[in-house]
Coordinates of C-alpha atoms in Angstrom, one line a residue:
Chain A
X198 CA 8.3 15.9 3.0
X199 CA 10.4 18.7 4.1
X200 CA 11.0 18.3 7.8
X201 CA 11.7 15.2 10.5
X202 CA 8.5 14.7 11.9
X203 CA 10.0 13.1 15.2
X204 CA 12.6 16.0 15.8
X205 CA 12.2 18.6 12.9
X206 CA 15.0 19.4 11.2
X207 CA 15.8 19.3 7.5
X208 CA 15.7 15.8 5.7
X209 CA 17.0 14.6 2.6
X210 CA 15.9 12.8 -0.2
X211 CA 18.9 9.9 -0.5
X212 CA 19.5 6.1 -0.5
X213 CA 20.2 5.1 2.6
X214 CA 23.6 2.6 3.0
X215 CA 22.1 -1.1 2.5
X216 CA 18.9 0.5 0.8
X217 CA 18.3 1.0 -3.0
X218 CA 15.9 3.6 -3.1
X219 CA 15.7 7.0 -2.0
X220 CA 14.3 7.6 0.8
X221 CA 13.5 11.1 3.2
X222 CA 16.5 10.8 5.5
X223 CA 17.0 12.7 9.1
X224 CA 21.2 13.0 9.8
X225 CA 20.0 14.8 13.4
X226 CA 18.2 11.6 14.2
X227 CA 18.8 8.6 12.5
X228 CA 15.4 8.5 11.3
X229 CA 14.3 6.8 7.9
X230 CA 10.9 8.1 6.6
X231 CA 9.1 5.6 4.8
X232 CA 5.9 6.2 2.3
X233 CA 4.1 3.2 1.8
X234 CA 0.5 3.0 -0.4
X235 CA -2.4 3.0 0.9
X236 CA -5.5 1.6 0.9
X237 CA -9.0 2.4 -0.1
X238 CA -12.1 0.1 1.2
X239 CA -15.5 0.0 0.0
X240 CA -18.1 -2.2 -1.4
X241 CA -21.2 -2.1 -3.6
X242 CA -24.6 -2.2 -1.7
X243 CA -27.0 -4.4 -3.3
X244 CA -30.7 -4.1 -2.7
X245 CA -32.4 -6.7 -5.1
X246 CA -31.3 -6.0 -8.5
X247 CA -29.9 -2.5 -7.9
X248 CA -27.0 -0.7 -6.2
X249 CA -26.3 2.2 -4.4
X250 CA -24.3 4.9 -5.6
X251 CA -22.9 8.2 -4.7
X252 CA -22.7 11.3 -5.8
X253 CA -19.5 13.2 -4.8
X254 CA -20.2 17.0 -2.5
X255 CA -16.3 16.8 -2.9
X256 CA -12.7 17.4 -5.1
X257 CA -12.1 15.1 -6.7
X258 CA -14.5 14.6 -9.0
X259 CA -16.9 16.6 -7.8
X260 CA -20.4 16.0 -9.0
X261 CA -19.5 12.5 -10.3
X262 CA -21.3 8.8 -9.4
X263 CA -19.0 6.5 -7.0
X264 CA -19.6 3.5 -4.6
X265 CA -18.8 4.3 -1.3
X266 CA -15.0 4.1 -0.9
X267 CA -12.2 5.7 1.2
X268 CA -9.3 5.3 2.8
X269 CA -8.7 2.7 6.0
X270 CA -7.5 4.2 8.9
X271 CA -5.5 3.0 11.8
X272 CA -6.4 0.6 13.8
X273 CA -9.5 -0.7 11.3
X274 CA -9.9 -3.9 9.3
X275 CA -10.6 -3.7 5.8
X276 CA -14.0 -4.4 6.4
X277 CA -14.7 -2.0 9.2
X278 CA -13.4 0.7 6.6
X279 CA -15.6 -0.1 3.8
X280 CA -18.6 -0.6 6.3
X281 CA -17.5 2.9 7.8
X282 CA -16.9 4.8 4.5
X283 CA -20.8 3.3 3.3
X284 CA -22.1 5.0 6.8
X285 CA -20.4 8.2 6.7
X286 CA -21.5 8.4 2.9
X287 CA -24.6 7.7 2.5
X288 CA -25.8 7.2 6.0
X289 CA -26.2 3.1 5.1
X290 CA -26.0 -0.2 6.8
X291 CA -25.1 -3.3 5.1
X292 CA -23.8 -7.1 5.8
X293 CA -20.5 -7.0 3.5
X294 CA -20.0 -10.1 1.3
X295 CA -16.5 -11.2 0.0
X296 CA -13.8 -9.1 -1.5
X297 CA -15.0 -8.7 -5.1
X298 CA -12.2 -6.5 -6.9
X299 CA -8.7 -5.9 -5.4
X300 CA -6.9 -3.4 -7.9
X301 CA -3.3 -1.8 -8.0
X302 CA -2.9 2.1 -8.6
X303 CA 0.6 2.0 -8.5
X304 CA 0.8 5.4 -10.7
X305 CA -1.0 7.3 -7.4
X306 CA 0.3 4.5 -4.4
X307 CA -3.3 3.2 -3.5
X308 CA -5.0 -0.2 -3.7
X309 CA -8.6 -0.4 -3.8
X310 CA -10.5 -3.3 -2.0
X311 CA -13.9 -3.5 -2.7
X312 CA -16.8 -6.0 -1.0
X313 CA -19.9 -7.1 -1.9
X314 CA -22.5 -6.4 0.6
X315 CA -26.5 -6.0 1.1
X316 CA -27.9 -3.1 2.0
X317 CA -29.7 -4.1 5.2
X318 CA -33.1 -1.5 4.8
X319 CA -34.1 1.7 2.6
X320 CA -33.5 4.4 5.3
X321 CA -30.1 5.9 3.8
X322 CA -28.8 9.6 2.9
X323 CA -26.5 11.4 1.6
X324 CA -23.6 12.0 3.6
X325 CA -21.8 15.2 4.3
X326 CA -19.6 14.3 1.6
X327 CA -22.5 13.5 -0.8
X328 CA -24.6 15.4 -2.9
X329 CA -26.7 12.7 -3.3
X330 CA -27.5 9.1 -3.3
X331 CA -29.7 6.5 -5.5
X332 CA -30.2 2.9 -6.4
X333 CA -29.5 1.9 -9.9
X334 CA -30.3 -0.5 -12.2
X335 CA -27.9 -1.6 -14.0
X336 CA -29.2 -0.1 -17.4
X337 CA -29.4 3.4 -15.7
X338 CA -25.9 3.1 -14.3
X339 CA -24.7 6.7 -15.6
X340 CA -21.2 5.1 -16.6
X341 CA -19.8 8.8 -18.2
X342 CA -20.5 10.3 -14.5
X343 CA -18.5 7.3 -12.9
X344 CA -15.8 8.9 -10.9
X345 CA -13.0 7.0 -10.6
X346 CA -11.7 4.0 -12.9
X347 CA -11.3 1.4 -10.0
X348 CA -15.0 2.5 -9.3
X349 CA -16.0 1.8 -12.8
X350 CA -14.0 -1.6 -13.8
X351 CA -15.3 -2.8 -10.4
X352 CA -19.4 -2.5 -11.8
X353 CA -18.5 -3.8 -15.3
X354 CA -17.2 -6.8 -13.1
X355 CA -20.1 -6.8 -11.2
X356 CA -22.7 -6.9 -13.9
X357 CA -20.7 -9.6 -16.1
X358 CA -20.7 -11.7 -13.0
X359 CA -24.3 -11.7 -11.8
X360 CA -25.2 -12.4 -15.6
X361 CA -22.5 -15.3 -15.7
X362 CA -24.3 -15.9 -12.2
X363 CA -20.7 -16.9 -10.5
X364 CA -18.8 -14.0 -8.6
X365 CA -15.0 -14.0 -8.5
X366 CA -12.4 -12.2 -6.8
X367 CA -10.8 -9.8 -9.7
X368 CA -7.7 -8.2 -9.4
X369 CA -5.1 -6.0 -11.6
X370 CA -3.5 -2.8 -12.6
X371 CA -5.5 0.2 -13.0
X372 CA -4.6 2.8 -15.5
X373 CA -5.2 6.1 -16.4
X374 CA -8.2 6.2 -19.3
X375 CA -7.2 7.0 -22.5
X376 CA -7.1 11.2 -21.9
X377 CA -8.3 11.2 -18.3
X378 CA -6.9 14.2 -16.4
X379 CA -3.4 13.2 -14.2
X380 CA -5.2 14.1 -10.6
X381 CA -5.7 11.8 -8.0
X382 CA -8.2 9.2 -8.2
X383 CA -8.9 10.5 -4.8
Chain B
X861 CA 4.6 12.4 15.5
X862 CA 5.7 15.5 16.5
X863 CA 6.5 17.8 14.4
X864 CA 4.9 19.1 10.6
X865 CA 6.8 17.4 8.3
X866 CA 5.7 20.0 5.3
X867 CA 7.0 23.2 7.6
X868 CA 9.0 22.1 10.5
X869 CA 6.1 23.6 13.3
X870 CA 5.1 21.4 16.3
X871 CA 2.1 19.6 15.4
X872 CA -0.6 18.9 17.9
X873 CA -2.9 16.0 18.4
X874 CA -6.7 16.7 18.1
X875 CA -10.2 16.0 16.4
X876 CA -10.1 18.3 13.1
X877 CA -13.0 20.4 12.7
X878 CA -15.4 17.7 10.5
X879 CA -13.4 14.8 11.7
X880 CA -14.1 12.0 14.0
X881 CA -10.7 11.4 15.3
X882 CA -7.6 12.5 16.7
X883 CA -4.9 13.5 13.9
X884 CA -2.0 15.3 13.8
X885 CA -2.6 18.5 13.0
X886 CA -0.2 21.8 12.0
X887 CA -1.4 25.0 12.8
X888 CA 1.0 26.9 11.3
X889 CA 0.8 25.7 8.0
X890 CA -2.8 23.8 8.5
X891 CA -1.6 20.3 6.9
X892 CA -3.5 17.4 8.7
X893 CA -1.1 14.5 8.6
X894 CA -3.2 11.1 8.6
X895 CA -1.6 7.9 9.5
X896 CA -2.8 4.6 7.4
X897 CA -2.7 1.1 7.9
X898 CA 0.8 -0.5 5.6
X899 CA 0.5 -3.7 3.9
X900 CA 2.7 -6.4 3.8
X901 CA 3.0 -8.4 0.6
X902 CA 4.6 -11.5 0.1
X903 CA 3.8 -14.9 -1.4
X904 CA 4.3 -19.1 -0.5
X905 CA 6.7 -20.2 -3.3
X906 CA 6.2 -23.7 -4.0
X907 CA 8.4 -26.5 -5.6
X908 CA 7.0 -30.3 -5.9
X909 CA 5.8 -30.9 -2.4
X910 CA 7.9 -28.3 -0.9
X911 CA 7.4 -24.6 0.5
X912 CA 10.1 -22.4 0.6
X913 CA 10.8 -20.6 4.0
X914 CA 13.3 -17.7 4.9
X915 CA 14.8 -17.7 8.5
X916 CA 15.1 -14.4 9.5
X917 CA 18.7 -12.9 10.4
X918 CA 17.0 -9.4 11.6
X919 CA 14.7 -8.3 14.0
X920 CA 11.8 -8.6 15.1
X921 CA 11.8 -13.1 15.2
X922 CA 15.5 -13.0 14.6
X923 CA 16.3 -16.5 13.8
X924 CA 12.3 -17.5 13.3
X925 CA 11.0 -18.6 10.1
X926 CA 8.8 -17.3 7.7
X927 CA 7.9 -17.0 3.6
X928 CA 9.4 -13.9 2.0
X929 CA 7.3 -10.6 2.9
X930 CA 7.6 -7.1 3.2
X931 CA 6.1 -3.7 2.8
X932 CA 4.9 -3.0 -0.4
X933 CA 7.0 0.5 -1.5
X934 CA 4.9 3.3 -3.1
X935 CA 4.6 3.1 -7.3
X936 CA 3.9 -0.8 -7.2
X937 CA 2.0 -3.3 -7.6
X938 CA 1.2 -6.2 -5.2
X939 CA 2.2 -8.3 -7.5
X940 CA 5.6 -6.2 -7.9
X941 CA 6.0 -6.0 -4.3
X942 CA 5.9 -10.0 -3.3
X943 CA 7.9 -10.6 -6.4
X944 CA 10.5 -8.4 -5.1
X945 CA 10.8 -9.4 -1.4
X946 CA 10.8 -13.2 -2.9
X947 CA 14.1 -11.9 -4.4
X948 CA 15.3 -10.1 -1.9
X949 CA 15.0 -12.4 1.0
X950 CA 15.7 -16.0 -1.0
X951 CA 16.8 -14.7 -4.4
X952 CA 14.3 -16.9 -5.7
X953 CA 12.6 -16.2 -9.0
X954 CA 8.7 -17.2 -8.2
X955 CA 5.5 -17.3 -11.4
X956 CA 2.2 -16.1 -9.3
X957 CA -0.6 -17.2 -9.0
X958 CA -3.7 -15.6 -7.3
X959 CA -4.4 -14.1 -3.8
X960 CA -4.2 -16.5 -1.1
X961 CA -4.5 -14.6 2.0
X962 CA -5.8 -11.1 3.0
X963 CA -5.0 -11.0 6.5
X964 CA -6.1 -7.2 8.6
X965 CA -4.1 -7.4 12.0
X966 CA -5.6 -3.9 12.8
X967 CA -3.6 -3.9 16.6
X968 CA -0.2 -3.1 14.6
X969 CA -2.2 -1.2 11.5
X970 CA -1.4 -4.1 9.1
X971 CA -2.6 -5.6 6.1
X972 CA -1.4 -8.9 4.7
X973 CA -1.6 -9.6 1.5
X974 CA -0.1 -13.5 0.2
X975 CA -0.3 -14.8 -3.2
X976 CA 0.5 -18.6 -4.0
X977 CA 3.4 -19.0 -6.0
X978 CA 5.6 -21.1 -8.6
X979 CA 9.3 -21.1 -7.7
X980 CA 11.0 -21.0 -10.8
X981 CA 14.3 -22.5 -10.2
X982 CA 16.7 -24.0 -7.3
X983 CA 19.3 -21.1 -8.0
X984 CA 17.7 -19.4 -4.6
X985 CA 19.8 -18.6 -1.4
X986 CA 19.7 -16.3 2.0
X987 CA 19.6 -12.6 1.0
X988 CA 20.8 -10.1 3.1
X989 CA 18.1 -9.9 6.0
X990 CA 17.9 -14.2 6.3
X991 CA 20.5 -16.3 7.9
X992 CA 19.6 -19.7 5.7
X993 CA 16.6 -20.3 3.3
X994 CA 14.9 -23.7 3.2
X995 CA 12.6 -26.3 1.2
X996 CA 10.1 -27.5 3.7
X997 CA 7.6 -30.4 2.8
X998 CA 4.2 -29.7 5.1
X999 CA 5.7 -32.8 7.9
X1000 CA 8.9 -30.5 8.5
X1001 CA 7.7 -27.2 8.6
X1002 CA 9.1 -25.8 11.8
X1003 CA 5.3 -24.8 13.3
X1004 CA 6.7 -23.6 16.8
X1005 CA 9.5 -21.8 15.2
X1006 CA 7.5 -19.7 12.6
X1007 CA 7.4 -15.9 12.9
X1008 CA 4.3 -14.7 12.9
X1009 CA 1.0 -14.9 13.2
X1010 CA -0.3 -14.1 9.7
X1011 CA 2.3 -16.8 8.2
X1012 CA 1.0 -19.6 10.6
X1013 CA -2.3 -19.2 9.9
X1014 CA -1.6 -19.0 5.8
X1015 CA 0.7 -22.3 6.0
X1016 CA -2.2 -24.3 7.7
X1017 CA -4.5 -22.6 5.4
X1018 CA -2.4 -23.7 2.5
X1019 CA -2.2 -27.3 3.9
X1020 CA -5.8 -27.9 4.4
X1021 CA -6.9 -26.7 1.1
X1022 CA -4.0 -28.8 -0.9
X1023 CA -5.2 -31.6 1.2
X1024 CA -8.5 -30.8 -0.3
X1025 CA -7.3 -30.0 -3.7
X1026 CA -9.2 -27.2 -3.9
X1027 CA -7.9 -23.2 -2.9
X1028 CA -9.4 -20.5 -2.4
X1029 CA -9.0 -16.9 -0.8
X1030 CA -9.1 -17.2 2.8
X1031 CA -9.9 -13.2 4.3
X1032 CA -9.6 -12.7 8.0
X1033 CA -8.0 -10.9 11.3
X1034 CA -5.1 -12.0 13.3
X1035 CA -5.5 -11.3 16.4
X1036 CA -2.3 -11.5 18.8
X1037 CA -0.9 -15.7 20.0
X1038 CA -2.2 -16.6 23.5
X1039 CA 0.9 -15.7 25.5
X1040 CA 2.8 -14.3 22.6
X1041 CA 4.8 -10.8 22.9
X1042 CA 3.6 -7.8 21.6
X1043 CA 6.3 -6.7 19.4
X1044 CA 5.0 -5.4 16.5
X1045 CA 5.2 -8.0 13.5
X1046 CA 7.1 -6.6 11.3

């Protein structure tokens, strides 16, 4: 952040009086820019014993295997987003269960939410921002291609609790894998 | 939003090509600025039979009641971020436990996120944004003085299930009081 969005001039990076952070500060206007994390919804699409994943048309992590995930937007619940991102993904309907894993990213300012959910039929597609889609097993899950470490944490979970046959809420820090590159998780 | 707060330029407001929404977009320097939902964290610190509530000595529900909550800041956790609020508002030292609440309030592009909690000690007192902190067992909690929405509905969440002896993770939206203002809630 360079500018004031509201009037445009310069800001500066300082602790504001009765503050104890920095924050971007506008002297023309009085205004105090706050960055906040944000949060990425998705869930994992059942259909009997497999689930749907994704593979990513886009940076980052191009060519790798993801549930459908993104970020909410304004004016959306958590699970309008999730149930948006599976649509605009991989073109596919589903009834979303509970949340299943709520992680911190604190490293990168996001926090996933994930939901269970049942796909509601077969007719699904890749997405514009999909190379392509396909239900897995869970012994075909291609865990090297997983894209993202929420992503991944969040299926182990899921597999050790349909074995254990009792699903839980999970939640946590995620952190970087041992010599994973530093760019964003998304 | 009006201007780019990368270069300074006016931004304008319109559906980027491979959107579905309006955005604020810069033309001169072709940053698309997207707005996301900010999520409140906070926690219900408990002590014996008591909950600890914060009356607020800033707007918005100057003088109301509610349990310490904020924004969450970028770089931490949930966890981090009702910890520190709890400290802030009451300087009160809480142990959490799990998520209580997930509230989406989508109207004011807002995510609640409550945890139970352990208050730690009685060395607690009004921080700098509450007028007087309190100890409230569930017959004196001040139900038609209480801030907001999100709040309400977790303190009668937390009743019923203590009544029950049994909690669990209530998810949800909170959708504006009959009658009630519409100042944002935070």
């Amino acid at each position: 952040m360079n500018f004031c969005s509201k009037c445009g001039a310069e800001v500066v990076l300082r602790v504001p009086a009765g503050d104890d952070r920095p924050r971007y500060v506008c002297d023309a206007c009085d205004t105090i820019h706050y960055l906040n994390p944000k949060v990425v919804a998705g869930c994992i699409p059942e259909w009997e014993d497999r689930i749907l994943l994704c593979r990513r048309a886009i940076e980052p992590r191009y060519g790798k295997w993801t549930l459908p995930a993104g970020f909410m937007e304004n004016g959306e619940t958590t699970a309008q987003a999730a149930m948006r991102e599976t649509l605009e993904e991989a073109n596919a309907r589903v009834e979303l269960g509970p949340p299943f894993t709520l992680f911190d990213i604190p490293r990168i300012n996001q926090l996933y939410l994930i939901f269970r959910a049942r796909l509601l039929d077969l007719d699904c597609s890749a997405g514009r921002e999909t190379m392509e889609i396909h239900l897995f097993p869970e012994e075909e899950i291609p865990w090297r291609e997983v894209a993202f470490p929420a992503i991944e944490r969040t299926l182990e979970l899921f597999f050790e609790d349909r074995r254990r046959g009792d699903f839980q809420l999970h939640t946590g820090e995620i952190r970087r894998r041992p010599g994973a590159p530093r760019e964003g998780e998304f």
